[in-house]
Coordinates of C-alpha atoms and ligand atoms in Angstrom, one line a residue:
M1178 CA 20.8 4.3 23.4
N1179 CA 24.2 4.5 22.4
L1180 CA 24.3 6.9 19.5
S1181 CA 27.0 8.4 17.4
R1182 CA 28.9 11.7 18.0
E1183 CA 26.6 13.5 15.4
E1184 CA 23.3 11.4 16.3
Q1185 CA 23.8 12.9 20.0
E1186 CA 24.5 16.6 18.4
M1187 CA 21.1 16.1 16.6
L1188 CA 19.6 15.4 20.1
D1189 CA 21.6 18.3 21.6
G1190 CA 20.2 20.9 19.3
K1191 CA 23.4 21.4 17.3
F1192 CA 21.5 21.0 14.0
G1193 CA 18.3 23.2 14.8
A1194 CA 15.0 22.6 16.4
G1195 CA 13.4 20.7 13.6
V1196 CA 16.0 18.5 13.9
Q1197 CA 16.3 17.8 17.3
K1198 CA 12.5 17.2 17.7
A1199 CA 13.0 14.8 15.0
M1200 CA 15.9 12.8 17.2
E1201 CA 13.8 12.9 20.7
L1202 CA 11.1 11.1 18.6
L1203 CA 12.7 8.9 17.1
V1204 CA 15.0 8.4 20.3
A1205 CA 12.3 7.6 22.5
V1206 CA 10.5 4.9 19.8
G1207 CA 14.1 3.5 20.1
E1208 CA 13.6 3.1 24.0
C1209 CA 10.4 1.4 23.5
Y1210 CA 11.3 -1.2 21.5
D1211 CA 15.1 -1.5 23.3
A1212 CA 16.5 -1.0 20.3
E1213 CA 20.4 -0.5 21.2
R1214 CA 21.0 2.0 18.2
M1215 CA 20.1 3.9 15.2
V1216 CA 20.7 2.8 12.2
P1217 CA 21.1 4.9 8.9
V1218 CA 17.9 5.0 6.2
A1219 CA 18.4 5.8 2.3
S1220 CA 14.8 6.4 1.9
V1221 CA 11.9 7.3 3.4
H1222 CA 7.9 6.6 2.1
L1223 CA 5.3 9.1 3.8
V1224 CA 1.8 8.3 4.6
S1225 CA 0.9 12.2 4.1
S1226 CA -3.0 12.2 3.7
N1227 CA -5.2 14.7 5.3
L1228 CA -7.2 11.5 6.4
N1229 CA -4.5 10.1 8.1
A1230 CA -2.2 12.9 9.6
G1231 CA -5.7 14.2 11.1
K1232 CA -5.3 17.5 12.9
G1233 CA -2.8 16.7 15.0
G1234 CA -0.2 15.4 12.3
A1235 CA -0.9 18.2 10.4
L1236 CA 0.6 20.3 12.9
F1237 CA 3.0 18.5 13.1
I1238 CA 4.1 18.4 9.6
K1239 CA 3.7 22.6 10.0
D1240 CA 5.8 22.7 12.8
M1241 CA 8.7 21.1 11.4
A1242 CA 8.5 22.7 8.3
E1243 CA 8.6 26.4 10.1
K1244 CA 11.2 24.9 12.0
G1245 CA 13.1 25.0 8.2
S1246 CA 13.8 21.2 8.8
G1247 CA 14.3 19.4 5.3
V1248 CA 14.9 15.8 4.5
V1249 CA 18.1 15.0 4.0
I1250 CA 17.5 11.8 1.9
P1251 CA 15.0 11.0 -0.9
A1252 CA 11.5 10.8 0.7
T1253 CA 7.8 10.2 -1.6
T1254 CA 4.4 10.5 -0.3
N1255 CA 1.5 8.0 -0.3
P1256 CA -2.0 8.9 -1.7
S1257 CA -4.0 12.1 -1.1
S1258 CA -7.2 12.6 0.2
I1259 CA -8.7 14.1 -3.2
E1260 CA -7.5 13.4 -7.0
P1261 CA -5.9 17.0 -7.6
W1262 CA -7.2 17.2 -11.1
S1263 CA -10.9 16.1 -10.9
W1264 CA -11.6 16.5 -7.8
K1265 CA -14.8 18.7 -8.0
E1266 CA -15.7 15.9 -11.0
M1267 CA -15.3 13.4 -8.4
G1268 CA -17.3 15.1 -5.8
F1269 CA -14.2 15.9 -3.1
T1270 CA -15.5 19.5 -1.0
E1271 CA -13.2 22.4 -1.2
E1272 CA -12.3 22.0 2.6
T1273 CA -10.5 18.1 2.2
R1274 CA -8.8 19.9 -1.1
R1275 CA -7.3 22.9 1.2
E1276 CA -6.1 20.8 4.2
Q1277 CA -4.6 18.8 1.7
I1278 CA -3.3 21.2 -0.3
S1279 CA -1.4 22.2 3.1
I1280 CA 0.1 19.0 4.2
S1281 CA 1.8 18.7 0.7
G1282 CA 2.6 22.3 0.4
D1283 CA 4.5 21.7 3.9
L1284 CA 6.4 18.2 3.0
K1285 CA 6.9 20.4 -0.7
K1286 CA 8.8 22.9 1.0
M1287 CA 11.0 20.0 3.2
G1288 CA 12.5 18.7 -0.3
C1289 CA 9.2 15.5 -0.8
F1290 CA 8.6 14.2 -3.8
I1291 CA 4.6 15.0 -3.7
C1292 CA 4.0 11.7 -5.6
D1293 CA 0.8 10.4 -4.0
T1294 CA 1.6 6.9 -4.9
C1295 CA 1.4 3.9 -2.8
T1296 CA 3.5 1.4 -5.4
P1297 CA 6.5 4.2 -5.3
Y1298 CA 8.5 1.2 -6.6
L1299 CA 7.4 1.4 -10.0
I1300 CA 8.1 5.1 -10.7
G1301 CA 11.5 5.2 -9.6
H1302 CA 11.9 4.5 -5.9
V1303 CA 13.3 1.0 -5.3
P1304 CA 15.8 0.2 -2.9
R1305 CA 18.0 -2.3 -3.4
F1306 CA 18.6 -5.5 -1.7
G1307 CA 19.6 -5.3 2.0
E1308 CA 19.3 -1.6 2.3
H1309 CA 18.0 0.1 5.0
V1310 CA 14.8 2.7 4.5
A1311 CA 11.7 4.1 6.6
W1312 CA 8.7 3.5 4.8
G1313 CA 5.1 3.7 5.6
E1314 CA 2.2 2.2 3.9
S1315 CA 1.2 -0.9 4.8
S1316 CA 1.4 -2.7 1.2
A1317 CA 4.3 -0.7 0.6
V1318 CA 6.1 -2.1 3.1
I1319 CA 5.4 -5.6 2.7
Y1320 CA 6.6 -5.2 -1.0
A1321 CA 10.0 -3.2 0.0
N1322 CA 11.1 -6.1 2.7
S1323 CA 9.7 -9.3 0.8
V1324 CA 10.0 -9.1 -3.1
L1325 CA 12.7 -6.1 -3.0
G1326 CA 14.7 -7.5 0.3
A1327 CA 15.0 -3.7 1.6
R1328 CA 14.7 -3.7 5.6
T1329 CA 12.2 -1.5 6.5
N1330 CA 9.5 -1.6 9.2
R1331 CA 6.0 0.1 9.3
E1332 CA 6.5 3.8 10.0
G1333 CA 4.2 6.3 10.8
G1334 CA 3.3 9.8 9.2
A1335 CA 5.3 11.5 12.4
T1336 CA 8.6 8.7 12.8
G1337 CA 8.6 8.5 8.9
L1338 CA 9.4 13.0 9.2
A1339 CA 11.6 12.6 11.2
A1340 CA 13.1 9.5 9.2
A1341 CA 13.4 12.0 6.2
I1342 CA 14.5 14.6 8.6
T1343 CA 17.6 13.2 10.6
G1344 CA 18.4 10.0 7.8
R1345 CA 18.0 7.2 11.3
V1346 CA 15.5 5.1 12.4
P1347 CA 15.8 3.1 15.7
E1348 CA 17.9 -0.5 14.5
C1349 CA 14.7 -2.9 15.6
G1350 CA 12.1 -5.2 14.0
N1351 CA 12.8 -6.2 10.4
H1352 CA 16.1 -3.8 10.4
L1353 CA 17.4 -6.9 12.3
D1354 CA 18.4 -10.3 10.5
K1355 CA 16.9 -12.4 13.6
N1356 CA 13.4 -10.9 13.4
R1357 CA 13.5 -12.1 9.4
C1358 CA 13.1 -15.7 9.3
G1359 CA 9.6 -17.5 8.3
T1360 CA 8.2 -18.6 11.0
L1361 CA 5.0 -20.5 10.2
K1362 CA 4.0 -22.1 6.6
I1363 CA 1.5 -21.9 4.0
A1364 CA 1.2 -24.6 1.5
V1365 CA -0.6 -23.5 -1.2
N1366 CA -2.4 -26.6 -3.1
A1367 CA -5.2 -24.3 -5.3
N1368 CA -4.7 -23.3 -8.3
I1369 CA -4.5 -19.7 -7.8
K1370 CA -3.8 -17.1 -10.8
G1371 CA -4.6 -13.4 -11.6
D1372 CA -4.6 -10.6 -8.6
T1373 CA -7.6 -11.2 -7.3
D1374 CA -6.5 -15.0 -6.3
Y1375 CA -2.8 -13.6 -5.2
S1376 CA -5.0 -10.9 -2.8
T1377 CA -7.7 -13.4 -1.3
L1378 CA -4.7 -15.7 -0.4
G1379 CA -2.7 -13.1 1.2
Y1380 CA -6.1 -12.1 3.1
F1381 CA -6.5 -15.9 4.1
A1382 CA -3.0 -16.1 5.5
G1383 CA -2.6 -12.6 7.1
R1384 CA -5.7 -13.5 9.6
I1385 CA -2.9 -16.7 11.0
A1386 CA -0.4 -15.1 10.5
E1387 CA -0.9 -11.9 12.6
D1388 CA 2.1 -10.1 13.5
R1389 CA 4.4 -13.1 12.1
V1390 CA 6.3 -13.7 8.7
P1391 CA 5.0 -16.4 6.8
I1392 CA 6.5 -18.2 4.1
F1393 CA 4.4 -19.8 1.3
A1394 CA 5.1 -23.2 -0.4
G1395 CA 3.9 -23.7 -3.6
I1396 CA 3.8 -20.8 -5.7
P1397 CA 4.8 -21.2 -8.9
P1398 CA 8.3 -19.1 -10.2
S1399 CA 6.0 -17.3 -12.8
V1400 CA 3.6 -15.5 -10.0
T1401 CA 3.9 -12.0 -11.6
A1402 CA 5.6 -8.6 -9.3
D1403 CA 1.9 -7.7 -9.5
E1404 CA 0.3 -10.7 -8.0
L1405 CA 3.2 -10.7 -5.5
K1406 CA 2.1 -6.7 -4.6
Y1407 CA -1.6 -8.0 -4.5
L1408 CA -0.4 -11.0 -2.0
G1409 CA 1.4 -8.8 0.1
A1410 CA -1.1 -6.2 0.4
G1411 CA -3.2 -8.8 1.4
L1412 CA -1.4 -9.9 3.9
A1413 CA -1.1 -6.6 5.5
T1414 CA -4.9 -6.0 5.9
S1415 CA -5.8 -9.1 7.8
G1416 CA -2.8 -9.0 9.5
S1417 CA -0.2 -6.3 10.6
V1418 CA 2.3 -8.7 8.4
S1419 CA 5.2 -6.6 7.1
L1420 CA 7.2 -9.3 5.6
F1421 CA 6.7 -13.1 3.7
H1422 CA 9.0 -15.2 1.9
V1423 CA 8.3 -17.3 -1.1
I1424 CA 10.0 -20.7 -1.5
S1425 CA 12.1 -20.0 -4.7
V1426 CA 10.8 -17.1 -5.9
T1427 CA 11.6 -14.1 -3.2
P1428 CA 15.1 -13.1 -2.4
E1429 CA 15.6 -14.1 0.7
A1430 CA 13.9 -17.8 0.6
S1431 CA 16.1 -19.5 -2.2
T1432 CA 15.3 -22.5 0.1
E1433 CA 12.9 -23.5 2.9
E1434 CA 15.8 -24.0 5.2
V1435 CA 17.3 -20.1 3.9
A1436 CA 13.7 -18.4 4.5
T1437 CA 13.0 -20.1 8.0
G1438 CA 16.9 -19.3 9.2
S1439 CA 17.5 -23.5 9.2
K1440 CA 14.4 -23.4 12.3
R1441 CA 11.8 -26.4 11.4
I1442 CA 8.4 -25.3 11.1
R1443 CA 6.2 -27.3 13.5
S1444 CA 2.7 -28.7 11.9
S1445 CA 0.9 -27.2 13.9
D1446 CA 2.3 -24.1 12.2
T1447 CA 1.7 -25.3 8.7
F1448 CA -1.5 -24.4 7.0
E1449 CA -3.0 -25.0 3.9
F1450 CA -4.6 -23.2 1.5
G1451 CA -6.7 -25.0 -0.8
P1452 CA -10.0 -24.4 -3.5
R1453 CA -12.3 -24.4 0.1
E1454 CA -9.8 -21.9 1.3
L1455 CA -9.6 -19.4 -2.0
E1456 CA -13.6 -19.8 -1.8
E1457 CA -14.3 -19.1 2.0
A1458 CA -12.2 -16.2 1.9
E1459 CA -13.4 -14.7 -1.3
E1460 CA -16.7 -15.3 0.0
S1461 CA -16.2 -13.7 3.5
L1462 CA -15.3 -10.3 1.7
S1463 CA -18.0 -10.5 -1.6
K1464 CA -21.3 -9.8 -0.2
A1465 CA -23.1 -8.8 -3.8
G1466 CA -23.5 -9.7 -7.2
P1467 CA -20.9 -7.4 -10.0
E1468 CA -24.2 -6.3 -11.8
E1469 CA -25.1 -4.7 -8.3
A1470 CA -22.1 -2.7 -8.6
D1471 CA -22.7 1.2 -8.9
L1472 CA -18.8 1.9 -8.3
V1473 CA -15.7 -0.5 -9.5
I1474 CA -12.3 0.5 -7.7
L1475 CA -9.4 -1.5 -9.7
G1476 CA -5.8 -0.6 -8.4
C1477 CA -5.1 -1.0 -4.9
P1478 CA -2.3 -0.8 -4.5
H1479 CA -2.0 1.4 -7.4
Y1480 CA -2.1 -0.2 -10.9
S1481 CA 1.2 -0.8 -13.2
I1482 CA 1.4 0.2 -16.2
S1483 CA 1.0 -3.7 -17.5
Q1484 CA -2.4 -3.8 -15.1
I1485 CA -3.5 -0.7 -16.9
K1486 CA -2.8 -2.3 -20.3
N1487 CA -4.8 -5.4 -19.4
C1488 CA -7.8 -3.2 -18.3
A1489 CA -7.6 -1.2 -21.8
Q1490 CA -8.2 -4.5 -23.6
L1491 CA -10.8 -5.9 -21.6
L1492 CA -12.7 -2.2 -21.9
S1493 CA -11.9 -2.1 -25.5
E1494 CA -15.2 -1.5 -27.4
R1495 CA -17.0 -1.5 -24.7
K1496 CA -19.1 1.1 -22.2
V1497 CA -19.9 1.6 -19.1
K1498 CA -23.5 1.2 -17.9
N1499 CA -25.8 4.3 -17.2
N1500 CA -25.5 4.7 -13.5
K1501 CA -22.0 3.1 -13.0
E1502 CA -18.8 4.1 -12.6
I1503 CA -15.1 2.9 -12.7
W1504 CA -12.6 4.3 -11.1
I1505 CA -8.8 2.9 -12.2
L1506 CA -6.4 3.7 -9.2
V1507 CA -2.9 4.6 -10.3
S1508 CA -0.4 6.9 -9.9
H1509 CA 0.2 10.3 -11.9
A1510 CA 3.5 9.4 -13.6
I1511 CA 1.8 5.7 -14.7
K1512 CA -1.0 7.8 -15.9
Q1513 CA 0.8 10.0 -17.9
Y1514 CA 2.9 6.6 -19.4
A1515 CA -0.8 5.0 -20.1
M1516 CA -1.5 8.8 -21.6
D1517 CA 1.5 9.0 -24.2
I1518 CA 1.1 4.6 -25.2
G1519 CA -2.6 5.3 -26.1
L1520 CA -4.2 3.4 -23.2
A1521 CA -5.3 5.8 -21.2
Q1522 CA -7.9 7.1 -24.0
I1523 CA -8.8 3.8 -25.0
I1524 CA -10.0 3.4 -20.9
E1525 CA -11.6 6.8 -21.1
S1526 CA -13.5 6.5 -24.2
T1527 CA -15.6 4.1 -22.4
G1528 CA -16.7 6.2 -19.6
A1529 CA -14.1 5.0 -17.4
R1530 CA -11.7 6.8 -15.1
L1531 CA -7.8 6.9 -14.7
A1532 CA -8.0 8.5 -10.7
S1533 CA -4.3 9.1 -9.7
N1534 CA -2.5 10.1 -7.0
T1535 CA -5.7 9.3 -4.4
C1536 CA -7.7 6.2 -2.7
P1537 CA -10.3 5.7 -0.5
N1538 CA -9.0 4.6 2.3
P1539 CA -7.9 8.4 3.2
M1540 CA -11.4 9.7 1.8
P1541 CA -13.9 11.1 4.5
R1542 CA -16.3 8.6 6.3
G1543 CA -19.5 8.2 4.0
F1544 CA -18.4 10.2 1.1
F1545 CA -18.9 7.4 -0.7
R1546 CA -22.6 7.1 0.4
K1547 CA -22.9 10.7 -0.6
R1548 CA -22.0 10.4 -4.1
G1549 CA -25.1 8.1 -3.6
F1550 CA -22.6 4.6 -4.3
R1551 CA -24.5 1.1 -1.9
T1552 CA -22.2 -0.9 -4.1
V1553 CA -18.4 -1.7 -4.6
A1554 CA -16.9 -3.8 -6.8
T1555 CA -13.4 -4.7 -6.4
E1556 CA -10.7 -7.5 -7.8
S1557 CA -8.3 -6.3 -4.3
A1558 CA -9.0 -7.8 -1.2
K1559 CA -7.4 -4.8 0.6
M1560 CA -9.9 -2.6 -0.9
A1561 CA -12.8 -4.9 -0.3
Y1562 CA -12.1 -5.0 3.0
Y1563 CA -11.5 -1.2 3.7
V1564 CA -14.7 0.1 2.0
R1565 CA -16.7 -2.0 3.3
M1566 CA -15.6 -0.3 7.0
T1567 CA -15.1 3.2 6.2
Q1568 CA -17.7 3.7 3.9
D1569 CA -20.8 1.5 4.3
V1570 CA -21.1 -0.1 1.6
S1571 CA -21.5 -3.6 0.2
C1572 CA -18.9 -5.3 -2.0
F1573 CA -18.6 -7.5 -4.8
L1574 CA -14.7 -9.3 -4.9
G1575 CA -13.8 -11.0 -7.8
S1576 CA -11.4 -10.4 -10.7
M1577 CA -11.1 -7.8 -13.3
D1578 CA -13.0 -9.5 -16.6
R1579 CA -15.6 -10.6 -14.2
I1580 CA -16.4 -7.2 -13.3
I1581 CA -15.7 -5.5 -16.1
D1582 CA -18.3 -8.0 -18.2
A1583 CA -20.9 -7.2 -15.7
V1584 CA -20.6 -3.0 -15.5
T1585 CA -20.1 -2.3 -19.1
S1586 CA -22.3 -2.9 -22.1
K1587 CA -20.6 -3.2 -25.9
A1588 CA -20.3 -0.3 -27.5
Ligands
F3S971 FE1 -3.1 2.2 -2.5 FE2 -5.1 2.9 -1.1 FE3 -5.0 0.7 -1.5 S1 -3.4 3.3 -0.7 S2 -2.8 -0.3 -1.2 S3 -4.8 2.0 -3.0 S4 -6.4 1.2 0.3

């Protein structure tokens, strides 16, 4: 790779052992992907739960902190393995808590913002159009690339931290213009609305796209940022998609020609998403009825204040039925906002819980079974996919209003 003088000095150890190790890692990755050079990045979003990091990841982070490394650009963190405020009531163990606190403490020491959310863009971490960043967490990466028009690959925990310490990543993948053009098309003919439909569309399209860049035609300009958030999360679940375009909606897709870089998409690469595909995709993830659910999980990715408002309206003057729980996943900053304007009180008076800074994905395997949960209901295709895989529970996938109606009764 061609390194600048400063990058070469980082590699030679002039800025300390931590920076040197970080640059060695980035150069090795760059060589794997035939990157010609490094590109400066403006920010990092780090996957940092103790379960995702594992013992090796935790040691790497500790080693970097002990070497005196600090982050040189803003760096936020993804959900942790515990709910820091209600971990005992929610059934987390002291061991999980201790491990998570250790990792978060090391990252804080290096200058990271421990916000523990997969929607950092809802709390002020918003890259500008065309800006190079180094983000981890598939749903955040795809949102940054597609909806904000920033440029990032899917960084792992180690490369993300190395980027935060050096302010660089190898220039490859989504950082290059040539890799950002749409190569297959999804023609949406179903009447889709709401987070669940969009997340199901994403799940359907991700299976076809795998690691390619899909473009969507037929999505109305009235689609909301939250619906695009759910579309992206679904795409990044069934495929390793990290960028999509919606014609006339997302910033690199003013027309189909712009989205494809003037290349024609072959008819064999065009797929229809009609009412039948919507129904089949939803059924492939939904194997139980909503009334069977003993645990409801909403907010995957973490909810915005608009979604919380919608949820509070549906829950108002209702009570969660006996032996059922509702967890609504949010960042703590958004929870604080919901508390300030009275929405959190409405939600929690029904028996539902606003669980901040965590997510079931980095929770220990089997945690739900141990807590006695057998069936989860969710409005997110991503959550439906992961809880079935990691928590050995059956699942209902459907809209928030259908779920709330089934698991609550009039107060
Ligand atoms: Fe976020 Fe966890 Fe879903 S990280 S996108 S709430 S699986």
